[in-house]
Amino acid sequence: MLGIAASIMITGALVGLNAALLGTFLVVRGQALVTDAISHGILPGVAVTIAVHGAVRGPGQLLAAASSGIITVLVIDWLTANKLRRDSATGLVFPAFFALGILILSLFASDVRFSVDSVLLGEIGFVWVFERTLLGITLPSALWALLAMLVMNVAFIAVWFRRLVVASFDEEFALLTGLAPRITVAILLVLTSITAVAAFEAVGAVLFMAFAIVPALAGQLLFRRVLPVLVFAVISAALAATFGYPLAVWLEASIAPVMALCTGVPLVVALAVRAVAAWRYGSAAIRG
Amino acid sequence: MLEFFNDQTVRTVLIGAVILGASTGALGVFAVLRRQSLLGDLLAHAALPGIVVGYFVTGTHTLPVLLLGALGSGVLAALFALLVARVPGVQREAAIGATLVLSFALGLVLLSVAERMPGTQSGALQTFLFGQAAATIEREVFMLAGAAAVLMVLLTVVFRAGTSVAFDPDFARAQGVQVFATEVWLTALLAVAIVIGLQMVGVVLMAALVIAPAVAAKQWAKNVVHMTVLAAGIGGVSGAVGAGISALQPGLATGPLIVLSATLIAVLAIFTRRHA
């Protein structure tokens, strides 16, 4: 139904939209590296699912694969609460999950069309191969998964925007006023895991992190309030992915890494804006 | 089994893995004590573009080329991250994470372009990303041993000052320790250790090889000297176990196995720690 170029660009844009929506709240909470842990931590779940079913398809398999991302976060939290410092716990746990995933893939999934390289590069160039018809509309199945995640993520943020903001800036106040910050953040992390799995086929495990934190960081450089940061991050992530495709074709390079690299453009622009502002108005230049 | 260890190639690989594991393990101690795990992860990922450029320019991936390229781009990325983190309103985590993933993406883009060039062996990607201990040759083992010896001497020189800076920088300053110089020295040692280990476990998992043995040693150790010796031992054992298992069956990447061995020891240590 969609052309090849269109399905690649739309898939990329959806990865950007989803990742930036959730990533913005993780960045303003000072938890940017949770996306690092999750994007590596989903790999054992994804690897087992691929070894058993040949691919990650449908909500059940998506959830099953996402569970290892959630377990990664739980293990890091548990180690931090009981024994280790947060940075040591993070650095210890997620590489081990990632190593386990690579091992499972190379042992049990080697006869599947899947290669270990795709873990890092993604296979966005081939998303159009596997299509699925729902309600009479035929779209790449990765695109369906990302669309479903977009609906859920937008609904979550629209309904609980105030809770998310309060939980990010004043957890104590949120607790006292019954805004349930812990549950809000837990749902945010679960959605991030499922979204990372939905994005896996397109961009692999690691590059998801680029769309989640780089646009949000650029937005944070330019704006003070959460809503404009969110809007800026979402738009620039989607644009980076969309324009990344023609650039990758022109460079004859892997598509997903070029899309991820393009998220650096708004960051560099934002840094330049801040530098000019600091030079003209002094270092305390006010953000919008 | 005996035949296996008599095999010249396997023995070379094992010795190389032990040297690497032991030296990165020892150098990871200060990274863990100074809460620099993140910086290690950044340096490892950011090494990729430098390695690929070095590979582009010289057409080889010998150790000195890898070292120079990786150090160059690692230092650039670390400076960029520090610069971004200094902008008011930016959190350090976000600045480091963004720099890490952007330089990694740049490395992957360059690598995918480089792999298309005529005369490039395919599979270079896997080598750089997940390490290839099995490719270690005898000449490189001597280079590794030499580099490790130099690093250990440099670590010994900075050890006393490093310990006081890691635990109490203000007290160290009052004692007349050059705090800033010590910090730069320790960070430089960490960078070199990471770069040396890249060949063995690859950029994605390198940081874990620095952190896991030190975390394990910290649970059992009485003091920093004890911790350093233990971390070196644990790193060496992990290297040997990982490289040994991957030599048994073709297709098993060395990096993940070494990292999993080190992590298992760390988990064991956490559950049998001596201090509360």
PDB file of N, CA and C in Angstrom, chain B residues 62-151:
ATOM      1  N   THR B  62      45.691  -2.448  13.180  1.00  0.00           N
ATOM      2  CA  THR B  62      46.685  -2.851  14.167  1.00  0.00           C
ATOM      3  C   THR B  62      46.472  -2.033  15.439  1.00  0.00           C
ATOM      4  N   LEU B  63      47.071  -2.502  16.501  1.00  0.00           N
ATOM      5  CA  LEU B  63      46.837  -1.905  17.807  1.00  0.00           C
ATOM      6  C   LEU B  63      47.133  -0.395  17.870  1.00  0.00           C
ATOM      7  N   PRO B  64      48.291   0.080  17.375  1.00  0.00           N
ATOM      8  CA  PRO B  64      48.569   1.516  17.497  1.00  0.00           C
ATOM      9  C   PRO B  64      47.538   2.390  16.779  1.00  0.00           C
ATOM     10  N   VAL B  65      47.060   1.939  15.605  1.00  0.00           N
ATOM     11  CA  VAL B  65      46.055   2.705  14.870  1.00  0.00           C
ATOM     12  C   VAL B  65      44.773   2.789  15.668  1.00  0.00           C
ATOM     13  N   LEU B  66      44.347   1.628  16.201  1.00  0.00           N
ATOM     14  CA  LEU B  66      43.151   1.582  17.037  1.00  0.00           C
ATOM     15  C   LEU B  66      43.281   2.528  18.224  1.00  0.00           C
ATOM     16  N   LEU B  67      44.445   2.444  18.881  1.00  0.00           N
ATOM     17  CA  LEU B  67      44.673   3.237  20.086  1.00  0.00           C
ATOM     18  C   LEU B  67      44.546   4.721  19.809  1.00  0.00           C
ATOM     19  N   LEU B  68      45.254   5.183  18.771  1.00  0.00           N
ATOM     20  CA  LEU B  68      45.271   6.617  18.474  1.00  0.00           C
ATOM     21  C   LEU B  68      43.886   7.112  18.074  1.00  0.00           C
ATOM     22  N   GLY B  69      43.247   6.385  17.160  1.00  0.00           N
ATOM     23  CA  GLY B  69      41.921   6.792  16.704  1.00  0.00           C
ATOM     24  C   GLY B  69      40.928   6.839  17.847  1.00  0.00           C
ATOM     25  N   ALA B  70      40.933   5.769  18.646  1.00  0.00           N
ATOM     26  CA  ALA B  70      39.967   5.668  19.735  1.00  0.00           C
ATOM     27  C   ALA B  70      40.199   6.755  20.781  1.00  0.00           C
ATOM     28  N   LEU B  71      41.454   6.996  21.114  1.00  0.00           N
ATOM     29  CA  LEU B  71      41.765   8.034  22.102  1.00  0.00           C
ATOM     30  C   LEU B  71      41.328   9.398  21.604  1.00  0.00           C
ATOM     31  N   GLY B  72      41.643   9.671  20.330  1.00  0.00           N
ATOM     32  CA  GLY B  72      41.308  10.971  19.750  1.00  0.00           C
ATOM     33  C   GLY B  72      39.817  11.250  19.829  1.00  0.00           C
ATOM     34  N   SER B  73      39.003  10.314  19.313  1.00  0.00           N
ATOM     35  CA  SER B  73      37.574  10.620  19.301  1.00  0.00           C
ATOM     36  C   SER B  73      36.976  10.521  20.698  1.00  0.00           C
ATOM     37  N   GLY B  74      37.535   9.644  21.544  1.00  0.00           N
ATOM     38  CA  GLY B  74      37.044   9.560  22.924  1.00  0.00           C
ATOM     39  C   GLY B  74      37.237  10.870  23.670  1.00  0.00           C
ATOM     40  N   VAL B  75      38.424  11.468  23.525  1.00  0.00           N
ATOM     41  CA  VAL B  75      38.707  12.721  24.221  1.00  0.00           C
ATOM     42  C   VAL B  75      37.816  13.849  23.694  1.00  0.00           C
ATOM     43  N   LEU B  76      37.642  13.908  22.351  1.00  0.00           N
ATOM     44  CA  LEU B  76      36.765  14.927  21.768  1.00  0.00           C
ATOM     45  C   LEU B  76      35.350  14.809  22.326  1.00  0.00           C
ATOM     46  N   ALA B  77      34.834  13.562  22.371  1.00  0.00           N
ATOM     47  CA  ALA B  77      33.469  13.354  22.852  1.00  0.00           C
ATOM     48  C   ALA B  77      33.349  13.743  24.320  1.00  0.00           C
ATOM     49  N   ALA B  78      34.357  13.367  25.129  1.00  0.00           N
ATOM     50  CA  ALA B  78      34.302  13.698  26.556  1.00  0.00           C
ATOM     51  C   ALA B  78      34.282  15.215  26.749  1.00  0.00           C
ATOM     52  N   LEU B  79      35.095  15.935  25.952  1.00  0.00           N
ATOM     53  CA  LEU B  79      35.117  17.401  26.060  1.00  0.00           C
ATOM     54  C   LEU B  79      33.763  17.990  25.665  1.00  0.00           C
ATOM     55  N   PHE B  80      33.177  17.441  24.572  1.00  0.00           N
ATOM     56  CA  PHE B  80      31.867  17.924  24.123  1.00  0.00           C
ATOM     57  C   PHE B  80      30.822  17.725  25.226  1.00  0.00           C
ATOM     58  N   ALA B  81      30.844  16.525  25.842  1.00  0.00           N
ATOM     59  CA  ALA B  81      29.866  16.227  26.893  1.00  0.00           C
ATOM     60  C   ALA B  81      30.041  17.183  28.076  1.00  0.00           C
ATOM     61  N   LEU B  82      31.305  17.450  28.461  1.00  0.00           N
ATOM     62  CA  LEU B  82      31.554  18.356  29.584  1.00  0.00           C
ATOM     63  C   LEU B  82      31.053  19.758  29.265  1.00  0.00           C
ATOM     64  N   LEU B  83      31.268  20.184  28.003  1.00  0.00           N
ATOM     65  CA  LEU B  83      30.833  21.500  27.563  1.00  0.00           C
ATOM     66  C   LEU B  83      29.309  21.619  27.663  1.00  0.00           C
ATOM     67  N   VAL B  84      28.600  20.595  27.139  1.00  0.00           N
ATOM     68  CA  VAL B  84      27.133  20.625  27.164  1.00  0.00           C
ATOM     69  C   VAL B  84      26.641  20.601  28.605  1.00  0.00           C
ATOM     70  N   ALA B  85      27.289  19.773  29.448  1.00  0.00           N
ATOM     71  CA  ALA B  85      26.843  19.641  30.837  1.00  0.00           C
ATOM     72  C   ALA B  85      27.025  20.945  31.610  1.00  0.00           C
ATOM     73  N   ARG B  86      27.900  21.827  31.110  1.00  0.00           N
ATOM     74  CA  ARG B  86      28.136  23.087  31.827  1.00  0.00           C
ATOM     75  C   ARG B  86      27.071  24.140  31.546  1.00  0.00           C
ATOM     76  N   VAL B  87      26.261  23.919  30.472  1.00  0.00           N
ATOM     77  CA  VAL B  87      25.181  24.865  30.183  1.00  0.00           C
ATOM     78  C   VAL B  87      24.167  24.788  31.323  1.00  0.00           C
ATOM     79  N   PRO B  88      23.779  25.940  31.902  1.00  0.00           N
ATOM     80  CA  PRO B  88      22.828  25.900  33.015  1.00  0.00           C
ATOM     81  C   PRO B  88      21.530  25.218  32.601  1.00  0.00           C
ATOM     82  N   GLY B  89      21.002  24.371  33.472  1.00  0.00           N
ATOM     83  CA  GLY B  89      19.737  23.699  33.194  1.00  0.00           C
ATOM     84  C   GLY B  89      19.902  22.334  32.558  1.00  0.00           C
ATOM     85  N   VAL B  90      21.124  21.959  32.224  1.00  0.00           N
ATOM     86  CA  VAL B  90      21.341  20.648  31.595  1.00  0.00           C
ATOM     87  C   VAL B  90      21.854  19.664  32.635  1.00  0.00           C
ATOM     88  N   GLN B  91      21.271  18.455  32.655  1.00  0.00           N
ATOM     89  CA  GLN B  91      21.744  17.438  33.576  1.00  0.00           C
ATOM     90  C   GLN B  91      22.912  16.662  32.967  1.00  0.00           C
ATOM     91  N   ARG B  92      23.850  16.287  33.820  1.00  0.00           N
ATOM     92  CA  ARG B  92      25.055  15.607  33.371  1.00  0.00           C
ATOM     93  C   ARG B  92      24.716  14.308  32.635  1.00  0.00           C
ATOM     94  N   GLU B  93      23.776  13.539  33.205  1.00  0.00           N
ATOM     95  CA  GLU B  93      23.365  12.266  32.592  1.00  0.00           C
ATOM     96  C   GLU B  93      22.927  12.449  31.152  1.00  0.00           C
ATOM     97  N   ALA B  94      22.081  13.465  30.932  1.00  0.00           N
ATOM     98  CA  ALA B  94      21.552  13.687  29.590  1.00  0.00           C
ATOM     99  C   ALA B  94      22.672  14.095  28.641  1.00  0.00           C
ATOM    100  N   ALA B  95      23.587  14.951  29.120  1.00  0.00           N
ATOM    101  CA  ALA B  95      24.676  15.409  28.262  1.00  0.00           C
ATOM    102  C   ALA B  95      25.568  14.233  27.865  1.00  0.00           C
ATOM    103  N   ILE B  96      25.908  13.382  28.830  1.00  0.00           N
ATOM    104  CA  ILE B  96      26.766  12.236  28.526  1.00  0.00           C
ATOM    105  C   ILE B  96      26.041  11.241  27.632  1.00  0.00           C
ATOM    106  N   GLY B  97      24.784  10.952  27.948  1.00  0.00           N
ATOM    107  CA  GLY B  97      24.012  10.000  27.154  1.00  0.00           C
ATOM    108  C   GLY B  97      23.863  10.446  25.711  1.00  0.00           C
ATOM    109  N   ALA B  98      23.547  11.727  25.516  1.00  0.00           N
ATOM    110  CA  ALA B  98      23.369  12.241  24.160  1.00  0.00           C
ATOM    111  C   ALA B  98      24.678  12.155  23.380  1.00  0.00           C
ATOM    112  N   THR B  99      25.783  12.545  24.021  1.00  0.00           N
ATOM    113  CA  THR B  99      27.076  12.486  23.337  1.00  0.00           C
ATOM    114  C   THR B  99      27.443  11.053  22.985  1.00  0.00           C
ATOM    115  N   LEU B 100      27.188  10.157  23.939  1.00  0.00           N
ATOM    116  CA  LEU B 100      27.502   8.734  23.746  1.00  0.00           C
ATOM    117  C   LEU B 100      26.789   8.179  22.510  1.00  0.00           C
ATOM    118  N   VAL B 101      25.479   8.399  22.439  1.00  0.00           N
ATOM    119  CA  VAL B 101      24.719   7.762  21.365  1.00  0.00           C
ATOM    120  C   VAL B 101      24.967   8.461  20.027  1.00  0.00           C
ATOM    121  N   LEU B 102      25.202   9.782  20.064  1.00  0.00           N
ATOM    122  CA  LEU B 102      25.488  10.470  18.803  1.00  0.00           C
ATOM    123  C   LEU B 102      26.833  10.041  18.229  1.00  0.00           C
ATOM    124  N   SER B 103      27.856   9.920  19.082  1.00  0.00           N
ATOM    125  CA  SER B 103      29.156   9.518  18.526  1.00  0.00           C
ATOM    126  C   SER B 103      29.122   8.050  18.087  1.00  0.00           C
ATOM    127  N   PHE B 104      28.320   7.240  18.787  1.00  0.00           N
ATOM    128  CA  PHE B 104      28.153   5.848  18.373  1.00  0.00           C
ATOM    129  C   PHE B 104      27.466   5.777  17.003  1.00  0.00           C
ATOM    130  N   ALA B 105      26.411   6.590  16.825  1.00  0.00           N
ATOM    131  CA  ALA B 105      25.717   6.623  15.532  1.00  0.00           C
ATOM    132  C   ALA B 105      26.669   7.075  14.425  1.00  0.00           C
ATOM    133  N   LEU B 106      27.477   8.097  14.734  1.00  0.00           N
ATOM    134  CA  LEU B 106      28.456   8.560  13.750  1.00  0.00           C
ATOM    135  C   LEU B 106      29.412   7.431  13.376  1.00  0.00           C
ATOM    136  N   GLY B 107      29.880   6.685  14.388  1.00  0.00           N
ATOM    137  CA  GLY B 107      30.763   5.556  14.124  1.00  0.00           C
ATOM    138  C   GLY B 107      30.116   4.516  13.222  1.00  0.00           C
ATOM    139  N   LEU B 108      28.825   4.214  13.484  1.00  0.00           N
ATOM    140  CA  LEU B 108      28.123   3.217  12.666  1.00  0.00           C
ATOM    141  C   LEU B 108      27.952   3.707  11.234  1.00  0.00           C
ATOM    142  N   VAL B 109      27.650   5.005  11.062  1.00  0.00           N
ATOM    143  CA  VAL B 109      27.509   5.568   9.714  1.00  0.00           C
ATOM    144  C   VAL B 109      28.837   5.426   8.967  1.00  0.00           C
ATOM    145  N   LEU B 110      29.928   5.855   9.619  1.00  0.00           N
ATOM    146  CA  LEU B 110      31.244   5.770   8.979  1.00  0.00           C
ATOM    147  C   LEU B 110      31.587   4.323   8.643  1.00  0.00           C
ATOM    148  N   LEU B 111      31.265   3.414   9.563  1.00  0.00           N
ATOM    149  CA  LEU B 111      31.583   2.004   9.357  1.00  0.00           C
ATOM    150  C   LEU B 111      30.810   1.429   8.170  1.00  0.00           C
ATOM    151  N   SER B 112      29.520   1.812   8.070  1.00  0.00           N
ATOM    152  CA  SER B 112      28.727   1.274   6.958  1.00  0.00           C
ATOM    153  C   SER B 112      29.245   1.815   5.627  1.00  0.00           C
ATOM    154  N   VAL B 113      29.777   3.025   5.621  1.00  0.00           N
ATOM    155  CA  VAL B 113      30.378   3.567   4.395  1.00  0.00           C
ATOM    156  C   VAL B 113      31.705   2.857   4.121  1.00  0.00           C
ATOM    157  N   ALA B 114      32.506   2.656   5.191  1.00  0.00           N
ATOM    158  CA  ALA B 114      33.826   2.034   5.031  1.00  0.00           C
ATOM    159  C   ALA B 114      33.725   0.604   4.531  1.00  0.00           C
ATOM    160  N   GLU B 115      32.672  -0.109   4.987  1.00  0.00           N
ATOM    161  CA  GLU B 115      32.537  -1.513   4.597  1.00  0.00           C
ATOM    162  C   GLU B 115      32.253  -1.666   3.109  1.00  0.00           C
ATOM    163  N   ARG B 116      31.771  -0.589   2.485  1.00  0.00           N
ATOM    164  CA  ARG B 116      31.493  -0.652   1.053  1.00  0.00           C
ATOM    165  C   ARG B 116      32.747  -0.480   0.207  1.00  0.00           C
ATOM    166  N   MET B 117      33.783   0.112   0.836  1.00  0.00           N
ATOM    167  CA  MET B 117      35.018   0.394   0.102  1.00  0.00           C
ATOM    168  C   MET B 117      35.652  -0.917  -0.387  1.00  0.00           C
ATOM    169  N   PRO B 118      36.262  -0.878  -1.589  1.00  0.00           N
ATOM    170  CA  PRO B 118      36.928  -2.088  -2.058  1.00  0.00           C
ATOM    171  C   PRO B 118      38.101  -2.443  -1.145  1.00  0.00           C
ATOM    172  N   GLY B 119      38.316  -3.724  -0.942  1.00  0.00           N
ATOM    173  CA  GLY B 119      39.462  -4.172  -0.153  1.00  0.00           C
ATOM    174  C   GLY B 119      39.195  -4.260   1.332  1.00  0.00           C
ATOM    175  N   THR B 120      37.987  -3.894   1.774  1.00  0.00           N
ATOM    176  CA  THR B 120      37.653  -4.019   3.183  1.00  0.00           C
ATOM    177  C   THR B 120      37.124  -5.423   3.454  1.00  0.00           C
ATOM    178  N   GLN B 121      37.639  -6.069   4.511  1.00  0.00           N
ATOM    179  CA  GLN B 121      37.079  -7.380   4.830  1.00  0.00           C
ATOM    180  C   GLN B 121      35.681  -7.164   5.396  1.00  0.00           C
ATOM    181  N   SER B 122      34.744  -8.033   5.005  1.00  0.00           N
ATOM    182  CA  SER B 122      33.433  -7.946   5.633  1.00  0.00           C
ATOM    183  C   SER B 122      33.572  -8.502   7.047  1.00  0.00           C
ATOM    184  N   GLY B 123      32.615  -8.178   7.880  1.00  0.00           N
ATOM    185  CA  GLY B 123      32.696  -8.661   9.261  1.00  0.00           C
ATOM    186  C   GLY B 123      33.506  -7.747  10.162  1.00  0.00           C
ATOM    187  N   ALA B 124      34.016  -6.628   9.581  1.00  0.00           N
ATOM    188  CA  ALA B 124      34.762  -5.682  10.406  1.00  0.00           C
ATOM    189  C   ALA B 124      33.867  -5.138  11.511  1.00  0.00           C
ATOM    190  N   LEU B 125      32.590  -4.982  11.174  1.00  0.00           N
ATOM    191  CA  LEU B 125      31.629  -4.450  12.134  1.00  0.00           C
ATOM    192  C   LEU B 125      31.620  -5.265  13.421  1.00  0.00           C
ATOM    193  N   GLN B 126      31.462  -6.586  13.257  1.00  0.00           N
ATOM    194  CA  GLN B 126      31.399  -7.453  14.432  1.00  0.00           C
ATOM    195  C   GLN B 126      32.684  -7.370  15.245  1.00  0.00           C
ATOM    196  N   THR B 127      33.822  -7.284  14.549  1.00  0.00           N
ATOM    197  CA  THR B 127      35.101  -7.200  15.250  1.00  0.00           C
ATOM    198  C   THR B 127      35.150  -5.991  16.162  1.00  0.00           C
ATOM    199  N   PHE B 128      34.767  -4.821  15.598  1.00  0.00           N
ATOM    200  CA  PHE B 128      34.857  -3.600  16.384  1.00  0.00           C
ATOM    201  C   PHE B 128      33.800  -3.547  17.469  1.00  0.00           C
ATOM    202  N   LEU B 129      32.624  -4.099  17.162  1.00  0.00           N
ATOM    203  CA  LEU B 129      31.520  -3.909  18.087  1.00  0.00           C
ATOM    204  C   LEU B 129      31.531  -4.916  19.217  1.00  0.00           C
ATOM    205  N   PHE B 130      31.882  -6.157  18.922  1.00  0.00           N
ATOM    206  CA  PHE B 130      31.827  -7.171  19.977  1.00  0.00           C
ATOM    207  C   PHE B 130      33.174  -7.782  20.297  1.00  0.00           C
ATOM    208  N   GLY B 131      34.225  -7.287  19.679  1.00  0.00           N
ATOM    209  CA  GLY B 131      35.548  -7.768  20.007  1.00  0.00           C
ATOM    210  C   GLY B 131      35.877  -9.074  19.325  1.00  0.00           C
ATOM    211  N   GLN B 132      37.164  -9.340  19.204  1.00  0.00           N
ATOM    212  CA  GLN B 132      37.562 -10.552  18.542  1.00  0.00           C
ATOM    213  C   GLN B 132      38.867 -11.036  19.149  1.00  0.00           C
ATOM    214  N   ALA B 133      38.742 -11.676  20.294  1.00  0.00           N
ATOM    215  CA  ALA B 133      39.941 -12.159  20.968  1.00  0.00           C
ATOM    216  C   ALA B 133      40.634 -13.218  20.120  1.00  0.00           C
ATOM    217  N   ALA B 134      39.823 -13.965  19.372  1.00  0.00           N
ATOM    218  CA  ALA B 134      40.376 -15.073  18.605  1.00  0.00           C
ATOM    219  C   ALA B 134      41.378 -14.607  17.564  1.00  0.00           C
ATOM    220  N   ALA B 135      41.356 -13.294  17.237  1.00  0.00           N
ATOM    221  CA  ALA B 135      42.279 -12.790  16.230  1.00  0.00           C
ATOM    222  C   ALA B 135      43.599 -12.327  16.830  1.00  0.00           C
ATOM    223  N   THR B 136      43.716 -12.428  18.146  1.00  0.00           N
ATOM    224  CA  THR B 136      44.943 -11.977  18.791  1.00  0.00           C
ATOM    225  C   THR B 136      46.134 -12.810  18.308  1.00  0.00           C
ATOM    226  N   ILE B 137      47.181 -12.126  17.877  1.00  0.00           N
ATOM    227  CA  ILE B 137      48.365 -12.861  17.429  1.00  0.00           C
ATOM    228  C   ILE B 137      49.504 -12.654  18.423  1.00  0.00           C
ATOM    229  N   GLU B 138      50.539 -13.479  18.277  1.00  0.00           N
ATOM    230  CA  GLU B 138      51.579 -13.526  19.293  1.00  0.00           C
ATOM    231  C   GLU B 138      52.269 -12.173  19.496  1.00  0.00           C
ATOM    232  N   ARG B 139      52.532 -11.486  18.359  1.00  0.00           N
ATOM    233  CA  ARG B 139      53.212 -10.201  18.445  1.00  0.00           C
ATOM    234  C   ARG B 139      52.386  -9.216  19.285  1.00  0.00           C
ATOM    235  N   GLU B 140      51.054  -9.299  19.130  1.00  0.00           N
ATOM    236  CA  GLU B 140      50.188  -8.384  19.862  1.00  0.00           C
ATOM    237  C   GLU B 140      50.196  -8.678  21.352  1.00  0.00           C
ATOM    238  N   VAL B 141      50.371  -9.948  21.701  1.00  0.00           N
ATOM    239  CA  VAL B 141      50.406 -10.291  23.121  1.00  0.00           C
ATOM    240  C   VAL B 141      51.588  -9.606  23.802  1.00  0.00           C
ATOM    241  N   PHE B 142      52.718  -9.549  23.099  1.00  0.00           N
ATOM    242  CA  PHE B 142      53.875  -8.862  23.680  1.00  0.00           C
ATOM    243  C   PHE B 142      53.586  -7.377  23.839  1.00  0.00           C
ATOM    244  N   MET B 143      52.938  -6.792  22.823  1.00  0.00           N
ATOM    245  CA  MET B 143      52.580  -5.373  22.916  1.00  0.00           C
ATOM    246  C   MET B 143      51.625  -5.129  24.076  1.00  0.00           C
ATOM    247  N   LEU B 144      50.632  -6.026  24.198  1.00  0.00           N
ATOM    248  CA  LEU B 144      49.658  -5.903  25.282  1.00  0.00           C
ATOM    249  C   LEU B 144      50.338  -5.988  26.637  1.00  0.00           C
ATOM    250  N   ALA B 145      51.235  -6.973  26.759  1.00  0.00           N
ATOM    251  CA  ALA B 145      51.934  -7.165  28.030  1.00  0.00           C
ATOM    252  C   ALA B 145      52.757  -5.924  28.364  1.00  0.00           C
ATOM    253  N   GLY B 146      53.429  -5.365  27.353  1.00  0.00           N
ATOM    254  CA  GLY B 146      54.221  -4.155  27.573  1.00  0.00           C
ATOM    255  C   GLY B 146      53.344  -2.999  28.007  1.00  0.00           C
ATOM    256  N   ALA B 147      52.235  -2.803  27.270  1.00  0.00           N
ATOM    257  CA  ALA B 147      51.326  -1.707  27.598  1.00  0.00           C
ATOM    258  C   ALA B 147      50.762  -1.876  29.006  1.00  0.00           C
ATOM    259  N   ALA B 148      50.386  -3.112  29.344  1.00  0.00           N
ATOM    260  CA  ALA B 148      49.824  -3.374  30.669  1.00  0.00           C
ATOM    261  C   ALA B 148      50.846  -3.061  31.758  1.00  0.00           C
ATOM    262  N   ALA B 149      52.115  -3.442  31.518  1.00  0.00           N
ATOM    263  CA  ALA B 149      53.157  -3.177  32.515  1.00  0.00           C
ATOM    264  C   ALA B 149      53.329  -1.676  32.732  1.00  0.00           C
ATOM    265  N   VAL B 150      53.353  -0.915  31.620  1.00  0.00           N
ATOM    266  CA  VAL B 150      53.495   0.539  31.737  1.00  0.00           C
ATOM    267  C   VAL B 150      52.319   1.127  32.519  1.00  0.00           C
ATOM    268  N   LEU B 151      51.105   0.651  32.179  1.00  0.00           N
ATOM    269  CA  LEU B 151      49.909   1.162  32.863  1.00  0.00           C
ATOM    270  C   LEU B 151      49.964   0.880  34.357  1.00  0.00           C
TER     271      LEU B 151
END
